CSV table of N, CA and C in Angstrom, one decimal:
chain,number,residue,atom,x,y,z
A,1,MET,N,16.1,10.9,5.3
A,1,MET,CA,16.6,9.6,4.9
A,1,MET,C,15.7,8.9,3.9
A,2,LEU,N,16.2,8.4,2.9
A,2,LEU,CA,15.4,7.8,1.9
A,2,LEU,C,15.0,6.4,2.4
A,3,GLN,N,13.8,6.0,2.0
A,3,GLN,CA,13.3,4.7,2.4
A,3,GLN,C,13.6,3.7,1.3
A,4,PRO,N,13.7,2.4,1.7
A,4,PRO,CA,13.9,1.4,0.7
A,4,PRO,C,12.8,1.4,-0.3
A,5,LYS,N,13.1,1.1,-1.6
A,5,LYS,CA,12.0,1.0,-2.6
A,5,LYS,C,11.2,-0.3,-2.5
A,6,VAL,N,10.0,-0.1,-2.8
A,6,VAL,CA,9.1,-1.3,-2.9
A,6,VAL,C,9.4,-2.0,-4.2
A,7,THR,N,9.6,-3.3,-4.2
A,7,THR,CA,9.9,-4.0,-5.4
A,7,THR,C,8.7,-4.9,-5.9
A,8,ALA,N,7.8,-5.2,-5.0
A,8,ALA,CA,6.6,-5.9,-5.3
A,8,ALA,C,5.5,-5.6,-4.3
A,9,VAL,N,4.3,-5.7,-4.8
A,9,VAL,CA,3.1,-5.5,-3.9
A,9,VAL,C,2.0,-6.5,-4.2
A,10,LYS,N,1.4,-7.0,-3.2
A,10,LYS,CA,0.3,-7.9,-3.4
A,10,LYS,C,-0.8,-7.5,-2.5
A,11,PRO,N,-2.1,-7.4,-3.0
A,11,PRO,CA,-3.2,-7.0,-2.2
A,11,PRO,C,-3.6,-8.2,-1.3
A,12,LEU,N,-3.9,-8.0,-0.1
A,12,LEU,CA,-4.3,-9.0,0.9
A,12,LEU,C,-5.8,-8.7,1.4
A,13,PRO,N,-6.4,-9.6,2.1
A,13,PRO,CA,-7.7,-9.3,2.6
A,13,PRO,C,-7.7,-8.1,3.6
A,14,ASP,N,-8.8,-7.5,3.9
A,14,ASP,CA,-9.0,-6.4,4.9
A,14,ASP,C,-8.2,-5.2,4.5
A,15,TYR,N,-8.1,-4.9,3.2
A,15,TYR,CA,-7.4,-3.7,2.7
A,15,TYR,C,-6.0,-3.6,3.2
A,16,LYS,N,-5.3,-4.7,3.1
A,16,LYS,CA,-3.8,-4.7,3.5
A,16,LYS,C,-3.0,-5.0,2.3
A,17,LEU,N,-1.8,-4.6,2.3
A,17,LEU,CA,-0.8,-4.8,1.2
A,17,LEU,C,0.4,-5.6,1.7
A,18,LEU,N,0.8,-6.6,1.1
A,18,LEU,CA,2.1,-7.2,1.4
A,18,LEU,C,3.1,-6.6,0.5
A,19,LEU,N,4.1,-5.9,1.1
A,19,LEU,CA,5.1,-5.2,0.4
A,19,LEU,C,6.5,-5.9,0.5
A,20,ASP,N,7.2,-6.0,-0.6
A,20,ASP,CA,8.5,-6.5,-0.7
A,20,ASP,C,9.4,-5.3,-0.9
A,21,PHE,N,10.4,-5.1,-0.1
A,21,PHE,CA,11.3,-4.0,-0.2
A,21,PHE,C,12.7,-4.4,-0.8
A,22,GLU,N,13.4,-3.5,-1.4
A,22,GLU,CA,14.7,-3.9,-2.0
A,22,GLU,C,15.7,-4.4,-1.0
A,23,THR,N,15.4,-4.2,0.3
A,23,THR,CA,16.3,-4.7,1.4
A,23,THR,C,16.1,-6.2,1.7
A,24,GLY,N,15.1,-6.7,1.0
A,24,GLY,CA,14.7,-8.1,1.3
A,24,GLY,C,13.6,-8.2,2.4
A,25,GLU,N,13.2,-7.1,3.0
A,25,GLU,CA,12.2,-7.1,4.0
A,25,GLU,C,10.8,-7.3,3.3
A,26,LYS,N,9.9,-8.0,4.1
A,26,LYS,CA,8.5,-8.1,3.7
A,26,LYS,C,7.7,-7.5,4.8
A,27,LYS,N,6.8,-6.6,4.4
A,27,LYS,CA,6.1,-5.9,5.5
A,27,LYS,C,4.6,-5.8,5.0
A,28,ILE,N,3.7,-5.6,6.0
A,28,ILE,CA,2.3,-5.5,5.7
A,28,ILE,C,1.9,-4.0,6.0
A,29,PHE,N,1.2,-3.4,5.1
A,29,PHE,CA,0.7,-2.0,5.3
A,29,PHE,C,-0.8,-2.0,5.2
A,30,GLY,N,-1.4,-1.4,6.2
A,30,GLY,CA,-2.9,-1.3,6.2
A,30,GLY,C,-3.4,-0.1,5.5
A,31,VAL,N,-4.2,-0.3,4.5
A,31,VAL,CA,-4.7,0.9,3.7
A,31,VAL,C,-6.0,1.4,4.3
A,32,GLY,N,-6.6,0.6,5.1
A,32,GLY,CA,-7.9,1.0,5.7
A,32,GLY,C,-8.1,2.4,6.1
A,33,PRO,N,-7.2,3.0,6.9
A,33,PRO,CA,-7.3,4.4,7.3
A,33,PRO,C,-7.3,5.4,6.1
A,34,TYR,N,-6.9,5.0,5.0
A,34,TYR,CA,-6.8,5.9,3.8
A,34,TYR,C,-8.0,5.9,3.0
A,35,ILE,N,-8.9,4.9,3.1
A,35,ILE,CA,-10.0,4.8,2.2
A,35,ILE,C,-11.2,5.6,2.6
A,36,GLN,N,-11.0,6.9,2.7
A,36,GLN,CA,-12.0,7.9,3.0
A,36,GLN,C,-12.1,8.9,1.9
A,37,GLY,N,-13.2,9.6,1.8
A,37,GLY,CA,-13.4,10.7,0.9
A,37,GLY,C,-13.5,10.2,-0.5
A,38,ASP,N,-13.6,11.2,-1.4
A,38,ASP,CA,-13.8,10.9,-2.9
A,38,ASP,C,-12.6,10.2,-3.5
A,39,TRP,N,-11.4,10.7,-3.2
A,39,TRP,CA,-10.2,10.2,-3.9
A,39,TRP,C,-9.8,8.8,-3.5
A,40,TYR,N,-9.5,8.6,-2.2
A,40,TYR,CA,-9.1,7.3,-1.7
A,40,TYR,C,-10.3,6.4,-1.5
A,41,GLY,N,-11.5,6.9,-1.3
A,41,GLY,CA,-12.7,6.2,-1.1
A,41,GLY,C,-13.0,5.2,-2.2
A,42,LYS,N,-12.5,5.4,-3.4
A,42,LYS,CA,-12.7,4.5,-4.5
A,42,LYS,C,-12.1,3.1,-4.2
A,43,LEU,N,-11.1,3.1,-3.3
A,43,LEU,CA,-10.4,1.9,-3.0
A,43,LEU,C,-11.2,0.9,-2.2
A,44,ARG,N,-12.3,1.4,-1.6
A,44,ARG,CA,-13.3,0.5,-0.9
A,44,ARG,C,-13.8,-0.5,-1.9
A,45,ASP,N,-13.9,-0.2,-3.1
A,45,ASP,CA,-14.4,-1.2,-4.1
A,45,ASP,C,-13.2,-2.2,-4.3
A,46,ILE,N,-13.4,-3.4,-3.9
A,46,ILE,CA,-12.4,-4.4,-3.9
A,46,ILE,C,-11.8,-4.6,-5.3
A,47,SER,N,-12.6,-4.5,-6.3
A,47,SER,CA,-12.0,-4.7,-7.7
A,47,SER,C,-11.0,-3.5,-8.0
A,48,VAL,N,-11.3,-2.3,-7.5
A,48,VAL,CA,-10.4,-1.2,-7.6
A,48,VAL,C,-9.1,-1.4,-6.8
A,49,PHE,N,-9.4,-1.9,-5.5
A,49,PHE,CA,-8.2,-2.1,-4.6
A,49,PHE,C,-7.2,-3.1,-5.2
A,50,HIS,N,-7.7,-4.1,-5.9
A,50,HIS,CA,-6.9,-5.1,-6.5
A,50,HIS,C,-6.1,-4.7,-7.7
A,51,THR,N,-6.4,-3.4,-8.2
A,51,THR,CA,-5.6,-2.9,-9.3
A,51,THR,C,-4.3,-2.3,-8.9
A,52,VAL,N,-3.9,-2.5,-7.6
A,52,VAL,CA,-2.7,-1.9,-7.1
A,52,VAL,C,-1.5,-2.5,-7.9
A,53,HIS,N,-0.5,-1.6,-8.1
A,53,HIS,CA,0.7,-2.0,-8.8
A,53,HIS,C,1.8,-1.0,-8.3
A,54,THR,N,2.9,-1.4,-7.8
A,54,THR,CA,3.9,-0.6,-7.3
A,54,THR,C,3.4,0.5,-6.4
A,55,VAL,N,2.4,0.1,-5.6
A,55,VAL,CA,1.7,1.0,-4.7
A,55,VAL,C,1.2,2.3,-5.3
A,56,ALA,N,0.5,2.0,-6.4
A,56,ALA,CA,-0.3,3.1,-7.0
A,56,ALA,C,-1.5,2.3,-7.6
A,57,TRP,N,-2.6,3.0,-7.7
A,57,TRP,CA,-3.9,2.4,-8.2
A,57,TRP,C,-4.2,2.9,-9.6
A,58,ALA,N,-5.1,2.3,-10.2
A,58,ALA,CA,-5.5,2.6,-11.6
A,58,ALA,C,-6.0,4.1,-11.8
A,59,ASP,N,-6.6,4.6,-10.8
A,59,ASP,CA,-7.1,6.0,-10.9
A,59,ASP,C,-6.0,7.0,-10.4
A,60,GLY,N,-4.8,6.6,-10.1
A,60,GLY,CA,-3.8,7.5,-9.7
A,60,GLY,C,-3.5,7.6,-8.2
A,61,GLN,N,-4.3,7.0,-7.4
A,61,GLN,CA,-4.0,7.1,-5.9
A,61,GLN,C,-2.7,6.5,-5.6
A,62,ASP,N,-2.0,7.0,-4.7
A,62,ASP,CA,-0.7,6.4,-4.3
A,62,ASP,C,-0.5,6.8,-2.8
A,63,ILE,N,0.6,6.2,-2.2
A,63,ILE,CA,0.9,6.4,-0.9
A,63,ILE,C,2.4,6.7,-0.8
A,64,ALA,N,2.9,7.7,-0.1
A,64,ALA,CA,4.3,8.1,0.0
A,64,ALA,C,5.2,6.9,0.5
A,65,PRO,N,6.3,6.8,-0.2
A,65,PRO,CA,7.2,5.7,0.2
A,65,PRO,C,7.6,5.7,1.7
A,66,HIS,N,7.8,6.9,2.3
A,66,HIS,CA,8.1,6.9,3.8
A,66,HIS,C,7.0,6.3,4.6
A,67,GLU,N,5.7,6.6,4.2
A,67,GLU,CA,4.6,6.1,5.0
A,67,GLU,C,4.5,4.6,4.8
A,68,LEU,N,4.8,4.1,3.6
A,68,LEU,CA,4.7,2.6,3.4
A,68,LEU,C,5.7,1.9,4.2
A,69,TYR,N,6.9,2.4,4.3
A,69,TYR,CA,7.9,1.8,5.1
A,69,TYR,C,7.8,2.0,6.6
A,70,ASP,N,7.6,3.2,7.0
A,70,ASP,CA,7.5,3.5,8.4
A,70,ASP,C,6.2,3.0,9.1
A,71,ASP,N,5.1,3.0,8.4
A,71,ASP,CA,3.8,2.6,9.0
A,71,ASP,C,3.4,1.2,8.7
A,72,SER,N,4.3,0.3,8.2
A,72,SER,CA,4.0,-1.1,8.0
A,72,SER,C,4.7,-1.9,9.1
A,73,VAL,N,4.2,-3.1,9.2
A,73,VAL,CA,4.7,-4.1,10.2
A,73,VAL,C,5.4,-5.3,9.5
A,74,PRO,N,6.4,-5.9,10.1
A,74,PRO,CA,7.0,-7.0,9.5
A,74,PRO,C,6.0,-8.1,9.2
A,75,ALA,N,6.2,-8.8,8.0
A,75,ALA,CA,5.3,-9.9,7.7
A,75,ALA,C,6.1,-11.2,8.2
A,76,ASN,N,5.3,-12.0,8.8
A,76,ASN,CA,6.0,-13.3,9.4
A,76,ASN,C,6.0,-14.4,8.4
């Protein structure tokens, strides 16, 4: 099953992202578990983390759409 597309993303404190989906849903996704190793570890630098756009970062890191939707929680 295809997941709804992310239409907007905003970085939040504590390595979280506020995601707007094409369905109108707003969800929060925690990036914390991903920021390990050489590739995703660069995201620990808050200035790099804030380069997020459409859930991709300046150096090419990204997260699969199904993970973004399935592993996020509704934003209140």
